[in-house]
Every structure is written in structure tokens, then in C-alpha cells.
PDB file of C-alpha atoms in Angstrom:
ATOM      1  CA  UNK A  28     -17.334   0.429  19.234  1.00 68.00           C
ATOM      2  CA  UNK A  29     -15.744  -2.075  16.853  1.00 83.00           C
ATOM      3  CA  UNK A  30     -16.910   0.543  13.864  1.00 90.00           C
ATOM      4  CA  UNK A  31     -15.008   3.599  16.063  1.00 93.00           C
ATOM      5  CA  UNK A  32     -11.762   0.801  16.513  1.00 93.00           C
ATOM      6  CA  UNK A  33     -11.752   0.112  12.377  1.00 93.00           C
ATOM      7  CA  UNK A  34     -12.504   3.534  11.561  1.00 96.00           C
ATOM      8  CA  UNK A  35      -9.249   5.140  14.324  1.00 95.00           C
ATOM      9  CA  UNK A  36      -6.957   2.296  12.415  1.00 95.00           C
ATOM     10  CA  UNK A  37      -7.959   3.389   9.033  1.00 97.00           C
ATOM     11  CA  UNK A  38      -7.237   6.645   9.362  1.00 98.00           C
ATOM     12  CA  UNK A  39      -4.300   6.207  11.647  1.00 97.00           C
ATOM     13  CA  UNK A  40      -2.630   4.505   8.472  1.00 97.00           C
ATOM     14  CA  UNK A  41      -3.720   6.819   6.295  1.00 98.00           C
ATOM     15  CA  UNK A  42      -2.162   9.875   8.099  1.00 98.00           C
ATOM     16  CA  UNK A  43       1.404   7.790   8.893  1.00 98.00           C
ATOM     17  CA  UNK A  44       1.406   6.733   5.135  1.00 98.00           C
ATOM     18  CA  UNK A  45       1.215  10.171   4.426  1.00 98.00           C
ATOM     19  CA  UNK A  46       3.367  11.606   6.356  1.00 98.00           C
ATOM     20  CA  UNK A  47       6.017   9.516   5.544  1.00 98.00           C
ATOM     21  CA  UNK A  48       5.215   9.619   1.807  1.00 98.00           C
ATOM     22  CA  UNK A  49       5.640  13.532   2.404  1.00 98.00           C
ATOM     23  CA  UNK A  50       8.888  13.315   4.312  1.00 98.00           C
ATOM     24  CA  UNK A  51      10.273  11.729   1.004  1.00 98.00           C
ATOM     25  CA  UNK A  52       9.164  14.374  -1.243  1.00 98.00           C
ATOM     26  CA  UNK A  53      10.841  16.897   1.340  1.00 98.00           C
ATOM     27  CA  UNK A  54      13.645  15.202   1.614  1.00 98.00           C
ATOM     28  CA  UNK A  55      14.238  16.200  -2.196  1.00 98.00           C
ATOM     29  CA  UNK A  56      15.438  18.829  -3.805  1.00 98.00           C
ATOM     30  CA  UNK A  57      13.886  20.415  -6.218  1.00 97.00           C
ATOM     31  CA  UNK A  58      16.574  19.356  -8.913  1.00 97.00           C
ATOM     32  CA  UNK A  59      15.938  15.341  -7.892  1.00 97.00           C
ATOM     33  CA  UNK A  60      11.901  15.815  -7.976  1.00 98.00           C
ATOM     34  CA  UNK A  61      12.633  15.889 -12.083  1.00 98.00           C
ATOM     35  CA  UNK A  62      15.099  12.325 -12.071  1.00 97.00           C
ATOM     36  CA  UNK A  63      13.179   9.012 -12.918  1.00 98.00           C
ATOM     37  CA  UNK A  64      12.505   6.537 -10.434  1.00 98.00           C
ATOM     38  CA  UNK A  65      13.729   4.179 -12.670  1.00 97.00           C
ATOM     39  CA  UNK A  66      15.001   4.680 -16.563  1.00 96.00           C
ATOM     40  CA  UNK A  67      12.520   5.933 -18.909  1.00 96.00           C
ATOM     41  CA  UNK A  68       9.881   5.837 -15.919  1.00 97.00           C
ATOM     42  CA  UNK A  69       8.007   8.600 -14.190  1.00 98.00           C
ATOM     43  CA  UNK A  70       9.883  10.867 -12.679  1.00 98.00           C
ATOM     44  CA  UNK A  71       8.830  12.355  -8.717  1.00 98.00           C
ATOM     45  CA  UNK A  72       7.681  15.245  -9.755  1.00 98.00           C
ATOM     46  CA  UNK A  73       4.845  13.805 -11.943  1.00 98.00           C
ATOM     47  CA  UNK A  74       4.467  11.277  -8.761  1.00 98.00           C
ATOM     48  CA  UNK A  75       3.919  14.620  -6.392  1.00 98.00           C
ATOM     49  CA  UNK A  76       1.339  16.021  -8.804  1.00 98.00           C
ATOM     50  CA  UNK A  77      -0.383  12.390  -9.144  1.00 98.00           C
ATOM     51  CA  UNK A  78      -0.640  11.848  -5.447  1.00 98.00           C
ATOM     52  CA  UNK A  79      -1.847  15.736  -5.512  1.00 98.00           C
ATOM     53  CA  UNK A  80      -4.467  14.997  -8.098  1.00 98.00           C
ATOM     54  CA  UNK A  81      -5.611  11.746  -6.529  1.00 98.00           C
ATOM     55  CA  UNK A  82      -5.820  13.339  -3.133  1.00 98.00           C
ATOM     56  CA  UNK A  83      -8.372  16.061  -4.336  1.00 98.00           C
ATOM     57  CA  UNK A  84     -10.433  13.671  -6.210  1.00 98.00           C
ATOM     58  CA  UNK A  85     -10.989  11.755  -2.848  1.00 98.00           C
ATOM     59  CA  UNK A  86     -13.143  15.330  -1.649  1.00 98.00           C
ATOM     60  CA  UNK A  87     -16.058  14.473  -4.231  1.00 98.00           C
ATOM     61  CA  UNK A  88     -15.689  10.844  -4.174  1.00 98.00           C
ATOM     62  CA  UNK A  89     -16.095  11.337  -0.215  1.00 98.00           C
ATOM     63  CA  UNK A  90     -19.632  13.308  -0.464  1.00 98.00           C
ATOM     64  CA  UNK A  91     -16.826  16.290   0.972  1.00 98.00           C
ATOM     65  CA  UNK A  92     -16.499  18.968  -1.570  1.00 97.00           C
ATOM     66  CA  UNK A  93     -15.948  20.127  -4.957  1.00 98.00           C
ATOM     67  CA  UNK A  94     -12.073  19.445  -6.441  1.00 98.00           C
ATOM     68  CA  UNK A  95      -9.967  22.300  -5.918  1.00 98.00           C
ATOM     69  CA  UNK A  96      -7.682  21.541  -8.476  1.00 98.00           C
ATOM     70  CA  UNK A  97      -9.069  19.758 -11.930  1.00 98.00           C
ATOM     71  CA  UNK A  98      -6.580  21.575 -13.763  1.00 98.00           C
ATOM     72  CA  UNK A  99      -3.996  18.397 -12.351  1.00 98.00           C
ATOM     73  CA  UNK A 100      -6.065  15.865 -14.300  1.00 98.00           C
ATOM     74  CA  UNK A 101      -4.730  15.538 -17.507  1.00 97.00           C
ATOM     75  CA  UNK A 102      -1.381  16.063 -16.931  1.00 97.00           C
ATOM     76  CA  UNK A 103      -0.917  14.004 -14.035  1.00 98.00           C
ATOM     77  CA  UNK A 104      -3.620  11.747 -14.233  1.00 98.00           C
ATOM     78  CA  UNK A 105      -5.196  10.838 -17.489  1.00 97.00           C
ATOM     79  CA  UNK A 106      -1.663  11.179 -18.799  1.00 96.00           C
ATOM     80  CA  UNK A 107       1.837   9.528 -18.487  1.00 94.00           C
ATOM     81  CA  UNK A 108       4.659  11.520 -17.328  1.00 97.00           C
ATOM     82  CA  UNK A 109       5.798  13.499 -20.192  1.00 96.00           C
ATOM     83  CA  UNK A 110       9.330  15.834 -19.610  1.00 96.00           C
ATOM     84  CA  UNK A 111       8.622  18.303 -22.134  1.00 95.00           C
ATOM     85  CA  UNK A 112       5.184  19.097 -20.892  1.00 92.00           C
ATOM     86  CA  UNK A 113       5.652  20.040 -17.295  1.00 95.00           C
ATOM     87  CA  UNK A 114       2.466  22.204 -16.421  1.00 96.00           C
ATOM     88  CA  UNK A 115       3.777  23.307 -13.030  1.00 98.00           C
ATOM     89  CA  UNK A 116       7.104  24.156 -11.122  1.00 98.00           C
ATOM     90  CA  UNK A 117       7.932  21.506  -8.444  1.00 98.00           C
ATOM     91  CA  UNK A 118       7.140  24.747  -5.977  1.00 98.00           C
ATOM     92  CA  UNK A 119       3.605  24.621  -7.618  1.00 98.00           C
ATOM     93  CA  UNK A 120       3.080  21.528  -7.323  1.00 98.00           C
ATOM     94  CA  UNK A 121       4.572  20.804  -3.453  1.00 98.00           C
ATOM     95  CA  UNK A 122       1.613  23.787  -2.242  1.00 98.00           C
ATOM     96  CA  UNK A 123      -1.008  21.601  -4.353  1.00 98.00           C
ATOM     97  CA  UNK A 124       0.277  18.560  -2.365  1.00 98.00           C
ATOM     98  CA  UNK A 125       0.185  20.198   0.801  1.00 98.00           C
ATOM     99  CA  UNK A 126      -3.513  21.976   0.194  1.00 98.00           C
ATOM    100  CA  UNK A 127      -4.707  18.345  -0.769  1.00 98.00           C
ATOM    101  CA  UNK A 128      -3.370  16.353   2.608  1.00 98.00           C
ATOM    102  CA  UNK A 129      -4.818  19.547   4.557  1.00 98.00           C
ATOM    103  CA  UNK A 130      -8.015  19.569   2.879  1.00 98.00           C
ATOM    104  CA  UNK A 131      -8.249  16.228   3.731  1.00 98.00           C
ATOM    105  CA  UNK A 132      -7.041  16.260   7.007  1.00 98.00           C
ATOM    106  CA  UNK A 133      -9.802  19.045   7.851  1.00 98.00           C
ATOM    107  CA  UNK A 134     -12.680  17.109   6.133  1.00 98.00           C
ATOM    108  CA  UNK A 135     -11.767  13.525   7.506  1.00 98.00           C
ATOM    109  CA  UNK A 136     -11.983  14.823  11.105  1.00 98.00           C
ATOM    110  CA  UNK A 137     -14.979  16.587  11.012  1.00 98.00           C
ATOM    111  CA  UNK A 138     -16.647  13.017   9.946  1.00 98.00           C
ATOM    112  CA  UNK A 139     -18.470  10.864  12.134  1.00 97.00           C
ATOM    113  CA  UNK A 140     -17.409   7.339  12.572  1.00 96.00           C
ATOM    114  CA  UNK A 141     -21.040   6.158  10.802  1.00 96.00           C
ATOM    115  CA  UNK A 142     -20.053   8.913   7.759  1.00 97.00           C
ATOM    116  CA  UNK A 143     -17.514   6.811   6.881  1.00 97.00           C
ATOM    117  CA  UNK A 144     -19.567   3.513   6.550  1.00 96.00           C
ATOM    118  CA  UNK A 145     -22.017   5.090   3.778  1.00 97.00           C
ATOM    119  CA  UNK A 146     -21.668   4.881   0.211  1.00 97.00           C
ATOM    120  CA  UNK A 147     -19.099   6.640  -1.580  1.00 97.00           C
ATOM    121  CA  UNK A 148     -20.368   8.805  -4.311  1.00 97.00           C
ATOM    122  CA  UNK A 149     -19.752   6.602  -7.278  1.00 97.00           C
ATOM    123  CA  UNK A 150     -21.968   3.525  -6.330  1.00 97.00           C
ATOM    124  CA  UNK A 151     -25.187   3.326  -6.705  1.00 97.00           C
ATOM    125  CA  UNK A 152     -27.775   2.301  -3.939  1.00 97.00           C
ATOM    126  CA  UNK A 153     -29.142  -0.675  -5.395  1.00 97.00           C
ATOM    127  CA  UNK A 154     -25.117  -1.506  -5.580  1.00 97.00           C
ATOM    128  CA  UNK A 155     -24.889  -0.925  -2.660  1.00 97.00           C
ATOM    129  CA  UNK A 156     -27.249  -2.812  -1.373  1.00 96.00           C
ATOM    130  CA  UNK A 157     -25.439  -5.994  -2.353  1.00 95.00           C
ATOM    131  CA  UNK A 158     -21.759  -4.222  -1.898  1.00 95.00           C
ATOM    132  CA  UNK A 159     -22.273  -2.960   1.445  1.00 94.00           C
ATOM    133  CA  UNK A 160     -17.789  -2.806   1.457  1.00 94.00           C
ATOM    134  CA  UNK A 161     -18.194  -0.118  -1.271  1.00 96.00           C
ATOM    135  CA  UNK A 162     -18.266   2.831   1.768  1.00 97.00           C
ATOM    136  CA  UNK A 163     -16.090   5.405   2.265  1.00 98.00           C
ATOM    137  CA  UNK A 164     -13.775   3.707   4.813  1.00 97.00           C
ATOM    138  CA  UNK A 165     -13.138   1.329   1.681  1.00 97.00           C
ATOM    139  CA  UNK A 166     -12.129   4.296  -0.551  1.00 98.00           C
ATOM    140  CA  UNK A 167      -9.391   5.295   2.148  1.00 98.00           C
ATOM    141  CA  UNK A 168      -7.980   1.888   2.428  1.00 97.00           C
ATOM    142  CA  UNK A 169      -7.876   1.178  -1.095  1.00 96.00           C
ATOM    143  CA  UNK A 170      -6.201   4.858  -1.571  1.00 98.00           C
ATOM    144  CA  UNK A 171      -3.989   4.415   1.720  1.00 98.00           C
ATOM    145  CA  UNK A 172      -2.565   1.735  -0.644  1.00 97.00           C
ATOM    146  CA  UNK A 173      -2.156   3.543  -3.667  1.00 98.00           C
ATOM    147  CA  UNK A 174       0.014   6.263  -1.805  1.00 98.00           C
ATOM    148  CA  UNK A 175       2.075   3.217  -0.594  1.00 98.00           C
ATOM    149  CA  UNK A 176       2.720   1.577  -3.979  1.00 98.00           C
ATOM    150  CA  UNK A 177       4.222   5.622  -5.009  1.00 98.00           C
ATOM    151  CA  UNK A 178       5.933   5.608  -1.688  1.00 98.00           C
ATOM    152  CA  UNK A 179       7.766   2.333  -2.853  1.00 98.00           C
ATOM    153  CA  UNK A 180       8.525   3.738  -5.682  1.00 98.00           C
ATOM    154  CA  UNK A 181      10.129   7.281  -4.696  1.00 98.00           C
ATOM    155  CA  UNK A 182      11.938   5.577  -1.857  1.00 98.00           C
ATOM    156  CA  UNK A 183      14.271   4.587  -4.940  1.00 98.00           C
ATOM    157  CA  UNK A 184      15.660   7.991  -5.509  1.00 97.00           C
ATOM    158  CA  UNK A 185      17.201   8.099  -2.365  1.00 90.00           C
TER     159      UNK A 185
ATOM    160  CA  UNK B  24     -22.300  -6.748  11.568  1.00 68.00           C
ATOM    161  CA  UNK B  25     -19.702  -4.135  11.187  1.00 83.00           C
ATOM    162  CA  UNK B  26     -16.653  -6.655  12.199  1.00 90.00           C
ATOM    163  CA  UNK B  27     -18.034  -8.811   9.784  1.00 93.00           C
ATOM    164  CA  UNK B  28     -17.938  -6.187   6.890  1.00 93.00           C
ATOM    165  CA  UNK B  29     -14.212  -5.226   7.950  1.00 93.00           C
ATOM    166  CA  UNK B  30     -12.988  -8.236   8.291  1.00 96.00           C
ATOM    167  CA  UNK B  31     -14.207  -8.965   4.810  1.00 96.00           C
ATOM    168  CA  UNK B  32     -13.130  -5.461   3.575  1.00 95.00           C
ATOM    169  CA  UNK B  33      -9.507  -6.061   4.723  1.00 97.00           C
ATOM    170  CA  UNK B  34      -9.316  -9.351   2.959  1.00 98.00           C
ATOM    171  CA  UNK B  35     -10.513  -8.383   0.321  1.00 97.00           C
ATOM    172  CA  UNK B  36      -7.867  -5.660  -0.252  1.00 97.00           C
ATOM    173  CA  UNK B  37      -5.407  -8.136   0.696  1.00 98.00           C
ATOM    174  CA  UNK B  38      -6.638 -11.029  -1.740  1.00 98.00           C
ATOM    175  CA  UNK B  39      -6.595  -8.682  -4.533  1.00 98.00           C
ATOM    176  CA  UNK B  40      -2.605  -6.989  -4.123  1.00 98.00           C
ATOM    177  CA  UNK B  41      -1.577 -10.437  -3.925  1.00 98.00           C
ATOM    178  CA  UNK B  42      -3.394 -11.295  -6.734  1.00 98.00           C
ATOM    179  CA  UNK B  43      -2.180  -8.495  -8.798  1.00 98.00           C
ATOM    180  CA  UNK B  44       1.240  -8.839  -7.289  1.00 98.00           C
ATOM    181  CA  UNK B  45       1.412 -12.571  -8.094  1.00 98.00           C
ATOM    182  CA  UNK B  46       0.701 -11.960 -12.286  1.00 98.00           C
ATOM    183  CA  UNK B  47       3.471  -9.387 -11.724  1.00 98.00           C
ATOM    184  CA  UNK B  48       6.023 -12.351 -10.618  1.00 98.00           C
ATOM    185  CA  UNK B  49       4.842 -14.857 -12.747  1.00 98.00           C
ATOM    186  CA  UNK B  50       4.974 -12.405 -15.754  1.00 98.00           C
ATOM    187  CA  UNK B  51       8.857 -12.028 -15.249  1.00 98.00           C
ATOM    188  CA  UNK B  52      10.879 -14.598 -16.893  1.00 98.00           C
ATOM    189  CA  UNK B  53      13.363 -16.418 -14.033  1.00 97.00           C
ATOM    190  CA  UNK B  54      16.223 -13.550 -16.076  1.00 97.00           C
ATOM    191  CA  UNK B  55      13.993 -10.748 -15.945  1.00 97.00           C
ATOM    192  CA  UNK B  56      14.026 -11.847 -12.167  1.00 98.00           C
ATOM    193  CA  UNK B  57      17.437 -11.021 -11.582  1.00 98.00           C
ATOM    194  CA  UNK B  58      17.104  -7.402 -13.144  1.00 97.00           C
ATOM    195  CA  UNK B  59      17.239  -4.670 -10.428  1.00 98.00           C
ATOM    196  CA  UNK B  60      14.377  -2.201 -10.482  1.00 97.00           C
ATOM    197  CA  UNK B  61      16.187   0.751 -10.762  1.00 97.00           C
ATOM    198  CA  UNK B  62      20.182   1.368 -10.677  1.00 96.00           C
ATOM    199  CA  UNK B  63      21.583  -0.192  -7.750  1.00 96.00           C
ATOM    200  CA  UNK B  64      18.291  -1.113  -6.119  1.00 97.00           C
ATOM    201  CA  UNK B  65      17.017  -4.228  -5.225  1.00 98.00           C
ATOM    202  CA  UNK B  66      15.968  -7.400  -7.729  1.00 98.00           C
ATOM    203  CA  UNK B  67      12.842  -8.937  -7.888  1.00 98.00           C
ATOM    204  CA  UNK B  68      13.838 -11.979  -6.745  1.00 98.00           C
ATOM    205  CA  UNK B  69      15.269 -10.065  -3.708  1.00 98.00           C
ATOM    206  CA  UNK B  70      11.449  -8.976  -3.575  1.00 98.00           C
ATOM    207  CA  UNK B  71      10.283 -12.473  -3.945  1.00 98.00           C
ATOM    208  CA  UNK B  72      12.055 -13.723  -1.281  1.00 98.00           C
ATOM    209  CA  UNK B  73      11.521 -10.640   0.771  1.00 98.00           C
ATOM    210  CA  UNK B  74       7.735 -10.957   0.300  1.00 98.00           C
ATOM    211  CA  UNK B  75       7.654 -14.654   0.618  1.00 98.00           C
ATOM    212  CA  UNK B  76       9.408 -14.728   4.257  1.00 98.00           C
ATOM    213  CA  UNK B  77       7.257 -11.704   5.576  1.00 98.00           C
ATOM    214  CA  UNK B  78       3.621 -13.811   4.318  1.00 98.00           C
ATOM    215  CA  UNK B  79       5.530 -16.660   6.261  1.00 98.00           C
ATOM    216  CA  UNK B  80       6.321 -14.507   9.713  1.00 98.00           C
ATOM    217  CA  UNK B  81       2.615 -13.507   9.393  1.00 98.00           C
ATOM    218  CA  UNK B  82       1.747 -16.866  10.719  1.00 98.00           C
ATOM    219  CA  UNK B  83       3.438 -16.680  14.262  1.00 98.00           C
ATOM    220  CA  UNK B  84       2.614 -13.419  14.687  1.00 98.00           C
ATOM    221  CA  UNK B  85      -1.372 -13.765  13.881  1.00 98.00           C
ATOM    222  CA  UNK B  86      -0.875 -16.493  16.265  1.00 98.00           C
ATOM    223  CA  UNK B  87      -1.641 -19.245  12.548  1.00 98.00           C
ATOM    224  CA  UNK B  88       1.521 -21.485  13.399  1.00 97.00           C
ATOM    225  CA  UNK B  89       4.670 -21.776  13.394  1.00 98.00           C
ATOM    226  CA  UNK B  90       6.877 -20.188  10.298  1.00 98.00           C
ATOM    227  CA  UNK B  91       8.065 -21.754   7.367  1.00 98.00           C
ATOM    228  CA  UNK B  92      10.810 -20.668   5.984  1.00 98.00           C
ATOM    229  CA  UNK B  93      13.123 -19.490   8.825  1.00 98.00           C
ATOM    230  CA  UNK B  94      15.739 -20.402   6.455  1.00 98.00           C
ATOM    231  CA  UNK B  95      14.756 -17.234   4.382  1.00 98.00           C
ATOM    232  CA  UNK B  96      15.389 -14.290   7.598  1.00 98.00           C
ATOM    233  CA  UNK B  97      19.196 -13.526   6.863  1.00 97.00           C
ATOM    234  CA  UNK B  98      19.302 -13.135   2.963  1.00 97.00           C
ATOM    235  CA  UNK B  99      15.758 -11.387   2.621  1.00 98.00           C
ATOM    236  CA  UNK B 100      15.183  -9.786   5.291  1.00 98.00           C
ATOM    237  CA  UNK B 101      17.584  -8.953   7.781  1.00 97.00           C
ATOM    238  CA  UNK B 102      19.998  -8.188   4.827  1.00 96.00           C
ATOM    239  CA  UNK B 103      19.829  -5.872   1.413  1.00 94.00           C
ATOM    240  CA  UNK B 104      19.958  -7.525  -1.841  1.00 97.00           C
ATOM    241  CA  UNK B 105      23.628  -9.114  -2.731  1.00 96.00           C
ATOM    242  CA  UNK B 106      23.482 -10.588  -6.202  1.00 96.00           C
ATOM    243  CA  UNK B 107      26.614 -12.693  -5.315  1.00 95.00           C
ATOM    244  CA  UNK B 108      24.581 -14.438  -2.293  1.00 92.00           C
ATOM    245  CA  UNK B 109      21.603 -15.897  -3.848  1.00 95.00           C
ATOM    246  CA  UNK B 110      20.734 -18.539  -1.718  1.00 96.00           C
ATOM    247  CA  UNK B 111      17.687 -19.889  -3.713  1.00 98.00           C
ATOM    248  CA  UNK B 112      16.919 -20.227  -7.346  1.00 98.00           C
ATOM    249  CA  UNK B 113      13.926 -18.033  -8.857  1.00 98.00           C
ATOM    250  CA  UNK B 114      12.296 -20.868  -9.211  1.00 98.00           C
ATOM    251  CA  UNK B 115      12.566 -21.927  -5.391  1.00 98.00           C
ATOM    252  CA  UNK B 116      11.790 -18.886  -4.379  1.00 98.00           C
ATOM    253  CA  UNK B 117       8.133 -18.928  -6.715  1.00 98.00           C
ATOM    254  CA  UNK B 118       7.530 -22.186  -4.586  1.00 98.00           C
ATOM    255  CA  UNK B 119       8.197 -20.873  -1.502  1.00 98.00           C
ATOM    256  CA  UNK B 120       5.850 -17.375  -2.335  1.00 98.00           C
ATOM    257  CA  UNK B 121       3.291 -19.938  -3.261  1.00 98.00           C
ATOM    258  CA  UNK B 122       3.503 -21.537  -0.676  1.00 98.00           C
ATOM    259  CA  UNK B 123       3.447 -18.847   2.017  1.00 98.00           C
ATOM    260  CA  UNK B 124       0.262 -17.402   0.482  1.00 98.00           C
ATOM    261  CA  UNK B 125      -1.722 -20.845   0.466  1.00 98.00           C
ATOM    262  CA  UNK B 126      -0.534 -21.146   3.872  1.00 98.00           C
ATOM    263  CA  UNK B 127      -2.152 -17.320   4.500  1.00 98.00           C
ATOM    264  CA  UNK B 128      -5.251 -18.129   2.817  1.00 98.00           C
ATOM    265  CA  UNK B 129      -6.198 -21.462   4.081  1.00 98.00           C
ATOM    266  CA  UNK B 130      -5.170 -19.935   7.911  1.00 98.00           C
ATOM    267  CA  UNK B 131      -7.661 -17.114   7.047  1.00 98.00           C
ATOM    268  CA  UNK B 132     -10.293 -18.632   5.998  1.00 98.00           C
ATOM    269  CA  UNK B 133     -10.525 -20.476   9.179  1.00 98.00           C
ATOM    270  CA  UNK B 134     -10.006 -17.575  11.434  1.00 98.00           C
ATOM    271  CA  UNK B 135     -13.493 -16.186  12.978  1.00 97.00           C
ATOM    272  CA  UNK B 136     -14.351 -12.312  12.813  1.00 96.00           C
ATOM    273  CA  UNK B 137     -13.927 -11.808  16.381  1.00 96.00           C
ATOM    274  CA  UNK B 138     -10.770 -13.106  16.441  1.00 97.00           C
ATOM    275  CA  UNK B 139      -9.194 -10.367  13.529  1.00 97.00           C
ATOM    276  CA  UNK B 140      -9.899  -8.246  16.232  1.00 96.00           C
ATOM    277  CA  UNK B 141      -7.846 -10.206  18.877  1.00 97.00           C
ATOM    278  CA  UNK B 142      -4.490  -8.645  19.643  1.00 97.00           C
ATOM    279  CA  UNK B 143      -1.145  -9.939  17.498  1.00 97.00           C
ATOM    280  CA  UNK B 144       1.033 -11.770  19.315  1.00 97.00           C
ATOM    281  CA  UNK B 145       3.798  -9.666  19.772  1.00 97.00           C
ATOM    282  CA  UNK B 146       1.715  -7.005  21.863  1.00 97.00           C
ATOM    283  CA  UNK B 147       0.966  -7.572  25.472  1.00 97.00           C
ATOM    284  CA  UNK B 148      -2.255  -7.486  27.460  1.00 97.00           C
ATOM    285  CA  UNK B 149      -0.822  -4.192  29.082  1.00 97.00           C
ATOM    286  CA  UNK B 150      -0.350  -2.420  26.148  1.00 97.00           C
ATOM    287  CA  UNK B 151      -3.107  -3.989  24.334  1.00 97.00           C
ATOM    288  CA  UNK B 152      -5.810  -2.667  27.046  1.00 96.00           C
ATOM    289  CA  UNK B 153      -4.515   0.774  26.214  1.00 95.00           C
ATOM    290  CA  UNK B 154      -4.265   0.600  22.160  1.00 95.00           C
ATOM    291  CA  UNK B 155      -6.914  -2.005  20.913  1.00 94.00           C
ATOM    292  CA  UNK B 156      -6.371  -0.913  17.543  1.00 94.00           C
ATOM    293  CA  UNK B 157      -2.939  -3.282  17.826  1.00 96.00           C
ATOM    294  CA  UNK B 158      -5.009  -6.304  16.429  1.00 97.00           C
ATOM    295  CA  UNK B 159      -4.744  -9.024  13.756  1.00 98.00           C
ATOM    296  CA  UNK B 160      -6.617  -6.942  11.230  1.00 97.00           C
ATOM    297  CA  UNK B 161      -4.258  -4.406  11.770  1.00 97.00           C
ATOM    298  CA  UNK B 162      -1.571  -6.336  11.068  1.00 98.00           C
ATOM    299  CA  UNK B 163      -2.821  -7.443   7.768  1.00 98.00           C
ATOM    300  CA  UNK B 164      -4.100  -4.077   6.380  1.00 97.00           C
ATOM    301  CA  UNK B 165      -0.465  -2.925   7.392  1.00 96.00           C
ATOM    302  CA  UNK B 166       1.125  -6.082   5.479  1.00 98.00           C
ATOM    303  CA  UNK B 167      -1.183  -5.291   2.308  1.00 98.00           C
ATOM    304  CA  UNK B 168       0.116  -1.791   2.027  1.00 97.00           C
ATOM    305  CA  UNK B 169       3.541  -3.236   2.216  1.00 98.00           C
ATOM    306  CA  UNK B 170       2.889  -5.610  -0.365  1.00 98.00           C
ATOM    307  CA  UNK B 171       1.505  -2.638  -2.504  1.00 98.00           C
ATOM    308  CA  UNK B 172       4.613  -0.969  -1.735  1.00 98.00           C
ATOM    309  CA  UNK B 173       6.798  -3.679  -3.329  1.00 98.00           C
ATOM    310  CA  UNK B 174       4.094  -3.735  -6.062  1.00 98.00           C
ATOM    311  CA  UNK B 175       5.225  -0.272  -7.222  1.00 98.00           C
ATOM    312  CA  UNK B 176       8.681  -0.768  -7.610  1.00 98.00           C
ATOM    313  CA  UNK B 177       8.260  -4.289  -9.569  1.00 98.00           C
ATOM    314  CA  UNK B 178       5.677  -2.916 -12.070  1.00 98.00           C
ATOM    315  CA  UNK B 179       9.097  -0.758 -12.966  1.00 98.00           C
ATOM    316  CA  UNK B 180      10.486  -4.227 -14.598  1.00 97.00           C
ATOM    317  CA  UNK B 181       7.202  -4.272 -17.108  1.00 90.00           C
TER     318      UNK B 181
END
């Protein structure tokens, strides 16, 4: 019961975090997606790929799939946002955001409520033996969070 | 068992963006303070006192005590940053953020399991019957992305 209660808030935040998150990158043309948040900072369209990249890495980190799009990692993660390297369009990269949230939107609610207590796929059992918090319900918190600290930051364009 | 591993889940999450957040603040000299984080957006010690009087409203609200700092509602919360109203000083404003979070802490570490699960006080029984998920955890997993939120935009002073 209480696990059912944790897991329905967890997600509940996860999918209003998004969806505001996405209302922001809607809300902006595509000529704003390439303005900084802030001088000489990232600008939203690296942000949209970022979020895009981190989203997909959540399918293997979640025991739910391959990535579907590793071609996003060095330019929008292992990388800083770089103008003159732009890998995608903003159109390219708004489809790989939206294949992401849907991807996980499909995976999270075919999970059961204990699914999401097990280890995620980067700890190891005898960690998690002793780190029983490192489950996947703690990967969607801690990455509910990351979206939010973007969100914060994109809100400043408008 | 489960409660038990929320409950310390969702303070852990919390204990650690206050932590970051806090080396963010205290990394800012008291001018770097009164910078905005991007054109025409809010300072940090807008954020500060922002931050500060939301930890403090956490108190009533978790049902911890009274608040603190009603003194802070107008300028930092009900009202957008005006850098010709400063009411406080940077440096009253670091006491009162230190303050609000020592108050937070030593409230939560008194506070059983069961009762995270309790509902907040501004929900009703009614309502609470219906959507148990309104709860005291709830309210600080909520809080911790907003804190994460505010994170984002004052990393843009670094």
C-alpha cells in the first residue's frame, strides 16, 4: 500500500514536471530555442537535446531497453553547448524529446509498483545490499529533479 | 519497511540540494549577490530570501511550528525582485537561510516515518480520504525540486 502511495507520487511528479518543462520548450519558437539562458551560457536548444539525451539514458539505467538515440551523447551530454557545432535542427531535436517522454511514458506504466523498488542497473548487488535507496524509484526522483533545475533555467527566456 | 526507505530516500534528496545549493550561496561574494542571473531576471539574494521564507512556511504547513520569518512574505515571495526595495542585507538574509534550514533539519529529524505520510496541513480530511498521496513527504519531495529549480538558475552566476 504505502509502496503503491510513494510509487503514484513519484511518478505523478515526474509526469507534471514534464509536462510543464515541455510546455516551455513549446512555447518557443524555433528562433528563441538558439538564445542563451543567460550570457555566454547554454542556450535551450542544447537544454532540449540534454533533457532528450538524459531521458533515453533512463531506458537502460531502468532494466527497460536499449537507448534509442546515443548519437545525442557527445554533443549534448559529454559536451558543453557549443554554437558552431549544432548536430541537429531544433525540429530534430523537439521529435527526439518527444520519442524520449513517450518511450518513457509507455515503459513506466507497464511497471509494477515492486519493479520500481529493485536495483537500477548501475549498482551492484552487494551495493545494494547496504544501499537498499539505490532502486529505480530513486533514479526518477533524483532525475525528476534534474528536469526541474533545466526547467528553472529555461523559464528565463520567457 | 518501505516507509522507512522513502522517508529516508526523500531526505536524502532533500539534504543533498540544500547542501549543494548552500556552497552555491556561500560561494557568491555579498556583490556577486546582487548580480541578476540573466538580463532582467531575478538576483540571488532575491533567491536567498525567496528560498529562505519558503524552508520557513514549511514548518506550519508540515504541522513543525509556527514560521519564522513572516517578515520575509511581501518582498520574497508575494512580490518579484525590486533592487530598489531590499529589505535585508545579504548578509541577513545568509542568517536567516541558515537558520530556516537548521530549523528544517532539527524538525525532521524528530518527525517519525508514519507521520511523513500524515496529510499537510493545508488539506482536509475530506479531500485527504480521496488523494492520500497529499502528505508531508509530498510536500518535501515537491519543495526539493523547487529548490533544484532555483539551483539552476544560480549556478548561472558561477
Amino acid at each position: 500500500m504505502s509502496k503503491q502511495l510513494m510509487t503514484d507520487m513519484a511518478l505523478k511528479s515526474w509526469h507534471s514536471t514534464i509536462k510543464r518543462t515541455n510546455a516551455i520548450f513549446e512555447d518557443l519558437s524555433d528562433e528563441e530555442m538558439k538564445r542563451e539562458i543567460a550570457p555566454n551560457k547554454n542556450r535551450a536548444i542544447y537544454l532540449l537535446g540534454h533533457l532528450a539525451v538524459v531521458n533515453d539514458m533512463m531506458l537502460p539505467l531502468l532494466g527497460l531497453g536499449e537507448t534509442q538515440f546515443p548519437n545525442l551523447v557527445d554533443t549534448y551530454l559529454k559536451n558543453s553547448d557549443d554554437p558552431s557545432k549544432d548536430k541537429y535542427t531544433v525540429k530534430e531535436l523537439r521529435e527526439f524529446w518527444k520519442t524520449s517522454n513517450d518511450a518513457l511514458s509507455e515503459a513506466f506504466s507497464k511497471m509494477t509498483v515492486d519493479q520500481w523498488f529493485e536495483k537500477h542497473t548501475k549498482v551492484s548487488d552487494e551495493d545494494f545490499a547496504t544501499a537498499p535507496h539505490r532502486n529505480k524509484l530513486n533514479v526518477l526522483m533524483s532525475r525528476t529533479s534534474h528536469v526541474s533545475y533545466h526547467q528553472g533555467q529555461l523559464i528565463l527566456l520567457k
